[in-house]
Amino acid sequence: MTALPSLSNELAAAVEQVAGSVVAVNARPRLPSTGVHWRPGIIVTADHTVRSAEDLTVVDREGRTLAATLVGRDPGTDLAVLRIQDTALPTAGLGDSGSLKVGHIVLAVGYGPRASWGIVSAVGGRWRTWRGGEIDQLLRLDLTLYPGFSGGPIVDAQGRIVGINTSGLSQRLELAIPASTVSRVADELIEKGHVSRAFLGVGLQPARLPEAAQRALAGAPEIGLIVVRVQPEGPAAQAGILLGDVLVSLEGSHVASPEAVLEVVAARRVGSTVHATILRAGTPTDVSIILGERPLRRR
Amino acid sequence: MRGAGARHTILPESDCDFTAVTAQLRGVTVQVYGGRTGVGSGVIWTSRGLIVTNAHVVRGRLARVVFPTGHAVEARLLAWDGDSDLAALETNTGGLMAADIGDSDALRVGELVVAVGSPFGLAGAVTAGVIHAIPSRRPSGPRFIEADVRLAPGNSGGPLADSRGRVIGINARIAGGLALAVPSNVVTRFVASLRRGAIAAP
């Protein structure tokens, strides 16, 4: 009998391999969360576990408490970056989450270290979180994320960190943010302190179009999006969009839901131009809008 | 990249080992009716019939023990320690297959573990998972092994074993979905003190 003990040893070795780069993050009352020493001096954790921007500390495996400062946070992807002065901590050995397949054995690791195991339950494409952030790949896990595990690594059978676990992006599913997204967001947070997102500056509500209006439009769409709010001085306002206009298409494709608009806008850079077709008083009109930067939400 | 041949060896071998380990463990796990509502579990600690279970499984001085063979006997309470949540029962049955005892101080976070018990009365049910956290060395720290294994009432007193089937803990509690087990080295000391007569029955 050797296979099961070998499997067991390799699971324990995988935890051991990452444990040195895993820290406890003290950024909220009572329960610490977990963080990963992603690069020298850079700790990545789950944004929703960072309640305070001051007096942050991390605790390494040896129990040493280190002062940390907040570099930036991105609620959209639920990631936050902290900086520590001590760079002697081992850094994360990263793996490619693109190589993960449904059924692969994975471990979730929390500070301590603590561990839970399971398998990759689903792998999907690029997706957008309910907070508007873009995640390169959907990674759903069949394992338990215990209290304090958010911000900790998901580890493959080779002991490589393939993502960051968080309970902040779904109340029902165990999800991980793939390592590629973590690195991309960390880069942007280190550079600018926030992740810039393009936006239009309008509030939209789906509305059924009158038949005459449908006939006037290419493709005769049934649904349009009525503008119910225009952000003063915002990109749409500057392009002349008025309350009561009905948005029917963006970049030539019909938009029937606010999510469809978000999809188009979020994929573009701040400062780029989008071409919109609106209905004003029943007449189709083309408008060019220069995308602005979504203001940071105050907490 | 592993060859096509290698792809189908580890999993069937692990599977085979797994059934061997669970069969071995089921052979040393008993059901304990200790005067409380429902049934608990216990581990055959010696071939002469010493059974270890949780203190909270046993209420009186007598308990009924059902062996994996279905054979039921009256057992006498030898020792009971509420602090460590351990109890020892004497069944006066010889020639038993006793549990293989592991070293709980050598456990590693992430290693595979298997639990056997009678969750909700279903005798010999097996669940598997990994070590979640090991007991703290600090005297004030947690004294239990924590395992990412699904347990239910009825697992109490039953074995938590490593990937070789060696008992490394006695399942005692469920907390936040985690299994909490008394480390086998604590059980070994409990049984040793019993032999010296240091712990008397209440």
XYZ file of C-alpha atoms in Angstrom:
501
model
C 0.000 0.000 0.000
C 1.812 3.107 -1.207
C -0.465 5.183 -3.430
C -2.666 6.647 -0.709
C 0.238 7.558 1.629
C 2.033 9.129 -1.380
C -1.033 11.174 -2.237
C -1.324 12.189 1.413
C 2.368 13.203 1.556
C 2.075 15.254 -1.590
C -0.978 17.097 -0.283
C 0.871 17.921 2.944
C 3.945 18.940 0.916
C 1.796 21.252 -1.226
C 0.556 23.020 1.928
C 4.118 23.185 3.254
C 5.337 24.679 -0.016
C 3.002 27.685 0.202
C 2.731 28.083 3.989
C 5.748 30.414 4.240
C 4.189 32.965 1.896
C 0.790 32.883 3.629
C 0.083 35.509 6.299
C -2.768 36.519 8.562
C -4.071 39.991 7.689
C -5.403 42.165 10.519
C -7.590 44.689 8.748
C -10.985 44.124 10.350
C -12.292 43.607 13.865
C -12.087 40.152 15.412
C -11.450 37.686 12.594
C -8.202 38.084 10.614
C -8.259 37.170 6.942
C -5.524 35.530 4.912
C -3.028 37.168 2.569
C -0.337 35.968 0.183
C 3.168 37.434 -0.158
C 2.740 37.733 -3.915
C 5.980 39.555 -4.749
C 8.747 40.966 -2.556
C 7.058 43.421 -0.184
C 3.612 42.988 -1.751
C 0.775 41.225 0.081
C -2.433 40.425 -1.770
C -5.684 39.803 0.102
C -9.463 39.965 -0.408
C -10.704 43.555 -0.484
C -13.893 42.838 1.466
C -11.797 41.786 4.468
C -10.041 45.177 4.600
C -12.347 47.325 6.700
C -9.795 49.820 7.880
C -7.017 51.555 5.937
C -4.889 52.297 8.999
C -2.974 50.331 11.606
C -2.806 47.296 9.345
C -0.613 44.386 10.325
C 0.185 40.988 8.924
C 1.399 37.989 10.904
C 3.752 35.516 9.263
C 4.032 31.799 9.872
C 6.570 32.279 12.666
C 4.116 34.536 14.460
C 6.015 37.756 13.730
C 3.736 40.791 13.423
C 4.702 43.143 10.606
C 3.317 46.623 9.927
C 1.602 46.987 6.562
C 0.332 49.911 4.518
C -2.552 49.898 2.067
C -1.341 50.327 -1.509
C -4.717 50.142 -3.187
C -7.947 48.266 -3.422
C -10.270 47.114 -6.150
C -13.757 46.250 -4.926
C -14.629 45.181 -8.487
C -12.426 42.096 -8.323
C -12.398 41.975 -4.495
C -8.629 42.394 -4.328
C -6.516 44.636 -2.119
C -2.754 45.132 -2.058
C -0.701 45.884 1.056
C 2.976 46.686 1.341
C 5.343 45.373 3.992
C 8.942 46.411 4.599
C 10.179 42.919 5.337
C 10.907 41.228 2.047
C 12.703 38.223 3.514
C 9.429 36.283 3.562
C 9.235 33.695 0.812
C 7.104 34.808 -2.113
C 4.332 32.807 -3.733
C 5.229 30.151 -6.293
C 2.639 30.897 -8.933
C 1.024 28.413 -11.274
C -1.029 28.842 -14.398
C -4.722 28.617 -13.592
C -5.272 28.052 -17.328
C -3.984 24.509 -16.855
C -6.687 23.701 -14.289
C -9.363 21.280 -15.379
C -12.627 20.245 -13.792
C -11.869 17.441 -11.342
C -8.336 18.519 -10.420
C -7.510 18.193 -6.715
C -6.912 21.550 -5.037
C -6.247 22.809 -1.512
C -7.392 26.071 0.027
C -4.905 27.394 2.578
C -5.579 29.846 5.394
C -3.135 31.492 7.766
C -1.707 29.196 10.406
C -1.438 27.231 8.121
C -4.852 25.666 7.914
C -6.141 23.693 4.961
C -9.210 22.328 3.270
C -9.278 20.201 0.157
C -11.561 19.487 -2.708
C -11.687 19.571 -6.456
C -12.158 22.136 -9.185
C -15.881 22.058 -9.761
C -16.203 24.287 -12.819
C -13.915 26.240 -15.124
C -15.292 28.930 -17.365
C -14.320 31.931 -19.394
C -13.945 35.589 -18.638
C -16.700 36.942 -16.372
C -17.770 40.112 -14.697
C -18.451 40.287 -10.971
C -21.553 41.858 -9.481
C -19.274 44.755 -8.538
C -18.189 45.314 -12.129
C -14.684 43.839 -12.026
C -13.417 41.635 -14.786
C -12.051 38.188 -13.905
C -10.044 36.339 -16.558
C -11.465 32.920 -15.814
C -14.270 31.428 -13.766
C -12.924 29.047 -11.122
C -15.532 27.356 -9.007
C -14.332 25.046 -6.238
C -15.904 22.123 -4.446
C -14.388 22.684 -1.031
C -15.076 24.573 2.181
C -13.760 28.101 2.598
C -13.601 28.302 6.389
C -13.895 31.634 8.241
C -10.710 33.632 7.619
C -9.843 31.805 4.386
C -10.764 34.745 2.132
C -7.620 36.217 0.584
C -5.751 32.936 0.931
C -4.320 30.861 -1.878
C -5.870 28.050 -3.844
C -3.094 25.552 -4.443
C -2.811 22.883 -7.130
C -1.433 19.356 -6.702
C 2.082 20.607 -7.491
C 1.960 23.124 -4.663
C 1.635 26.117 -6.974
C -0.646 29.022 -6.154
C -3.210 29.252 -8.937
C -5.502 31.865 -7.427
C -6.902 33.682 -4.404
C -10.023 32.437 -2.624
C -12.802 34.768 -1.679
C -16.295 34.521 -0.312
C -16.849 38.159 -1.304
C -17.861 37.583 -4.919
C -20.659 35.081 -4.330
C -22.762 34.180 -1.344
C -23.474 30.692 -2.583
C -20.461 29.539 -4.563
C -16.870 28.937 -3.549
C -14.920 31.013 -6.058
C -11.271 31.771 -6.689
C -9.731 34.699 -8.533
C -7.159 33.257 -10.966
C -3.493 34.202 -10.464
C -3.358 36.044 -13.818
C -6.145 38.402 -12.704
C -4.498 38.876 -9.300
C -1.188 39.848 -10.950
C -2.893 42.201 -13.426
C -4.943 43.957 -10.724
C -1.942 44.102 -8.360
C 0.140 45.784 -11.105
C -2.520 48.420 -11.623
C -3.023 49.002 -7.904
C 0.726 49.374 -7.352
C 0.973 51.798 -10.275
C -2.124 53.930 -9.653
C -3.639 52.921 -6.329
C -6.909 52.002 -7.997
C -8.220 50.182 -11.042
C -9.681 52.591 -13.558
C -12.921 51.571 -15.201
C -14.538 53.275 -18.131
C -18.092 54.484 -17.677
C -20.857 56.409 -19.432
C -22.406 58.217 -16.496
C -26.034 57.292 -17.115
C -28.715 55.342 -15.308
C -30.686 53.091 -17.665
C -33.992 51.285 -17.473
C -35.274 48.774 -20.083
C -38.387 49.943 -21.928
C -40.499 48.442 -24.715
C -40.249 50.519 -27.883
C -43.354 51.649 -29.765
C -43.828 49.822 -33.079
C -43.230 52.938 -35.120
C -39.887 53.416 -33.379
C -38.995 49.755 -33.881
C -39.585 50.115 -37.627
C -37.360 53.187 -37.768
C -34.382 51.253 -36.431
C -32.081 48.727 -38.080
C -32.981 45.234 -36.909
C -36.273 46.489 -35.405
C -35.323 45.927 -31.727
C -38.224 45.566 -29.282
C -36.425 46.822 -26.191
C -34.455 50.001 -25.589
C -32.891 51.510 -22.487
C -34.437 54.730 -21.294
C -32.070 57.199 -19.656
C -33.382 57.788 -16.140
C -30.314 59.522 -14.705
C -27.536 61.578 -16.241
C -24.437 62.180 -14.164
C -23.770 65.955 -14.228
C -20.589 66.712 -16.225
C -20.328 62.983 -16.942
C -19.320 61.508 -20.326
C -22.924 61.086 -21.517
C -23.889 64.596 -20.370
C -20.929 66.071 -22.246
C -22.023 64.202 -25.364
C -25.437 65.853 -25.082
C -27.441 62.860 -23.812
C -30.637 64.005 -22.106
C -32.986 62.462 -19.578
C -35.653 60.537 -21.501
C -33.430 59.595 -24.449
C -33.617 55.897 -25.277
C -30.353 54.051 -25.899
C -30.823 51.318 -28.499
C -27.350 50.361 -29.640
C -23.677 50.764 -28.773
C -20.907 50.210 -31.307
C -23.473 48.876 -33.759
C -24.869 46.152 -31.520
C -28.256 46.283 -29.913
C -28.301 46.727 -26.126
C -31.373 45.402 -24.315
C -30.103 45.442 -20.725
C -27.843 47.609 -18.544
C -25.547 44.545 -18.279
C -25.112 44.546 -22.062
C -24.030 48.198 -21.856
C -21.598 47.404 -19.041
C -20.160 44.611 -21.169
C -19.385 47.010 -24.031
C -18.136 49.872 -21.875
C -15.993 47.895 -19.446
C -14.073 46.277 -22.286
C -12.913 49.733 -23.460
C -10.346 52.142 -22.193
C -11.012 55.404 -20.449
C -10.787 58.136 -23.097
C -11.879 55.964 -26.021
C -14.943 56.876 -28.062
C -18.085 54.744 -28.350
C -20.747 55.261 -30.966
C -24.288 55.119 -29.671
C -27.665 55.180 -31.355
C -30.394 56.814 -29.343
C -34.047 57.548 -29.929
C -34.963 61.124 -29.171
C -38.632 62.052 -29.584
C -39.021 58.950 -31.734
C -36.175 59.822 -34.077
C -32.975 57.743 -34.257
C -29.856 59.833 -33.644
C -26.189 58.868 -33.607
C -24.025 60.192 -30.760
C -20.319 59.768 -29.998
C -19.442 59.508 -26.332
C -15.908 59.778 -24.925
C -15.725 57.301 -22.036
C -14.782 58.778 -18.671
C -13.270 57.182 -15.594
C -15.682 55.728 -13.081
C -15.342 57.768 -9.867
C -14.063 55.844 -6.839
C -16.841 54.844 -4.539
C -16.501 56.287 -1.065
C -16.988 53.868 1.766
C 3.327 15.473 -18.961
C 2.709 11.961 -17.749
C 2.429 9.110 -20.237
C -0.935 7.620 -21.060
C -0.083 4.518 -19.021
C 0.732 6.471 -15.867
C -2.516 8.354 -16.081
C -4.495 5.361 -14.948
C -2.370 3.960 -12.134
C -2.347 6.485 -9.272
C -6.092 6.835 -8.964
C -6.994 3.103 -9.069
C -4.143 2.355 -6.658
C -5.273 5.111 -4.294
C -8.786 3.810 -4.611
C -7.649 0.305 -3.745
C -5.621 1.557 -0.762
C -8.582 3.571 0.328
C -10.900 0.579 0.499
C -8.198 -1.351 2.396
C -7.791 1.450 4.939
C -11.513 1.831 5.455
C -12.029 -1.924 5.818
C -9.245 -2.044 8.416
C -10.754 0.890 10.319
C -14.271 -0.463 10.230
C -12.883 -3.632 11.812
C -11.732 -1.708 14.888
C -14.703 0.640 15.276
C -17.551 -0.262 17.625
C -20.930 1.236 18.387
C -21.389 2.429 21.944
C -24.770 2.772 23.637
C -23.790 4.691 26.718
C -27.110 5.691 28.221
C -27.367 8.886 26.179
C -29.847 9.494 23.405
C -28.534 7.982 20.206
C -25.442 5.997 19.588
C -21.772 6.870 19.800
C -18.683 5.162 18.461
C -15.585 3.685 20.011
C -12.195 2.251 19.064
C -10.888 -1.201 19.988
C -7.669 -0.045 21.652
C -6.329 -3.424 22.834
C -6.864 -6.989 21.645
C -8.133 -7.799 25.135
C -11.175 -5.605 24.661
C -10.322 -2.161 26.014
C -12.549 0.325 24.179
C -11.787 4.043 24.002
C -14.631 6.462 23.384
C -15.616 10.030 24.302
C -16.571 10.865 27.868
C -19.704 12.554 26.526
C -20.874 9.284 24.957
C -21.030 7.438 28.296
C -23.349 8.481 31.092
C -23.479 5.559 33.519
C -21.106 2.855 34.746
C -22.299 0.404 32.149
C -22.551 0.660 28.386
C -23.484 -1.654 25.569
C -20.809 -2.187 22.924
C -21.641 -3.610 19.494
C -18.626 -5.035 17.635
C -18.328 -4.788 13.838
C -19.345 -8.452 13.686
C -22.691 -7.508 15.239
C -21.794 -9.215 18.527
C -23.046 -7.090 21.450
C -21.648 -7.117 24.998
C -22.110 -5.244 28.273
C -19.085 -3.093 29.007
C -17.948 -1.682 32.331
C -16.709 1.890 32.617
C -13.047 1.834 33.649
C -12.243 5.502 33.474
C -13.890 8.744 32.550
C -12.241 12.132 32.005
C -14.508 15.009 31.077
C -11.576 17.427 30.535
C -10.006 15.443 27.740
C -13.426 14.040 26.745
C -12.191 10.441 26.960
C -13.652 7.308 28.498
C -12.362 3.730 28.645
C -14.627 0.695 28.655
C -13.734 -2.892 29.590
C -15.519 -5.506 27.507
C -13.682 -8.640 28.753
C -13.489 -9.893 25.199
C -10.235 -11.414 24.008
C -8.589 -12.078 20.654
C -9.802 -8.870 19.053
C -8.103 -7.033 16.237
C -6.929 -3.814 17.895
C -6.464 -0.472 16.199
C -3.063 0.462 14.828
C -2.160 3.645 16.713
C -0.362 6.500 14.950
C 1.706 9.414 16.230
C -0.482 12.506 16.413
C 2.580 14.744 16.960
C 3.832 13.855 13.477
C 0.699 15.061 11.667
C 1.012 17.565 8.857
C -1.564 20.079 7.675
C -3.061 18.866 4.397
C -2.468 15.158 4.909
C -5.321 12.768 4.206
C -7.488 11.488 7.032
C -10.403 9.084 7.278
C -13.158 9.011 9.898
C -15.351 6.022 10.733
C -18.375 6.075 12.984
C -22.117 5.797 13.197
C -23.348 9.182 12.005
C -27.058 9.293 12.783
C -26.811 5.603 13.720
C -25.475 4.377 10.367
C -22.797 1.959 11.591
C -19.453 1.881 9.786
C -19.967 5.013 7.714
C -16.749 6.479 6.312
C -15.867 10.082 5.516
C -12.545 11.443 4.290
C -10.735 14.758 4.172
C -7.506 16.419 5.204
C -5.908 17.753 8.364
C -7.072 21.359 8.684
C -4.923 22.448 11.624
C -2.734 20.750 14.188
C -3.033 21.345 17.945
C -1.131 24.350 19.161
C 2.049 23.772 21.168
C 1.072 26.691 23.384
C -0.626 25.475 26.564
C -3.456 27.976 26.033
C -3.967 27.003 22.390
C -6.474 24.515 21.004
C -5.903 20.951 22.140
C -7.787 19.260 19.345
C -6.755 18.114 15.916
C -8.942 19.931 13.405
C -9.884 18.062 10.249
C -11.726 19.093 7.096
C -13.924 15.990 7.314
C -17.683 15.760 7.428
C -18.914 14.331 10.735
C -22.339 13.952 12.312
C -23.622 13.055 15.769
C -22.773 9.364 16.172
C -19.188 9.860 15.012
C -18.314 10.831 18.600
C -15.756 8.445 20.062
C -14.878 6.978 16.668
C -11.467 6.950 15.000
C -9.788 9.576 12.864
C -7.016 7.788 10.982
C -4.187 8.659 8.604
C -3.666 7.357 5.058
C -2.162 4.115 6.414
C -5.136 3.435 8.654
C -3.315 4.364 11.863
C -5.621 5.984 14.410
C -4.358 9.509 15.112
C -7.375 10.864 16.972
C -10.740 10.223 18.571
C -13.464 12.305 16.963
C -15.049 14.385 19.684
C -16.823 17.442 18.330
C -18.057 19.275 15.284
C -17.345 23.009 15.163
C -18.169 25.183 12.176
C -18.156 22.155 9.886
C -14.757 20.980 11.131
C -14.095 17.714 12.920
C -12.320 18.163 16.258
C -10.467 15.081 17.483
C -8.575 14.259 20.679
C -4.955 13.539 19.570
C -3.971 9.862 19.782
C -0.955 10.735 21.941
C -3.341 12.187 24.533
C -5.349 8.949 24.354
C -2.189 6.866 24.771
C -1.294 8.789 27.931
C -4.871 8.384 29.180
C -4.728 4.622 28.642
C -1.258 4.400 30.245
C -2.431 6.284 33.345
C -5.359 3.910 33.480
C -3.006 0.941 33.672
C -1.231 2.624 36.575
C -4.595 3.179 38.190
C -4.184 6.948 38.268
C -7.606 7.748 36.848
C -10.512 6.234 38.693
C -14.011 5.906 37.421
C -16.404 8.581 38.699
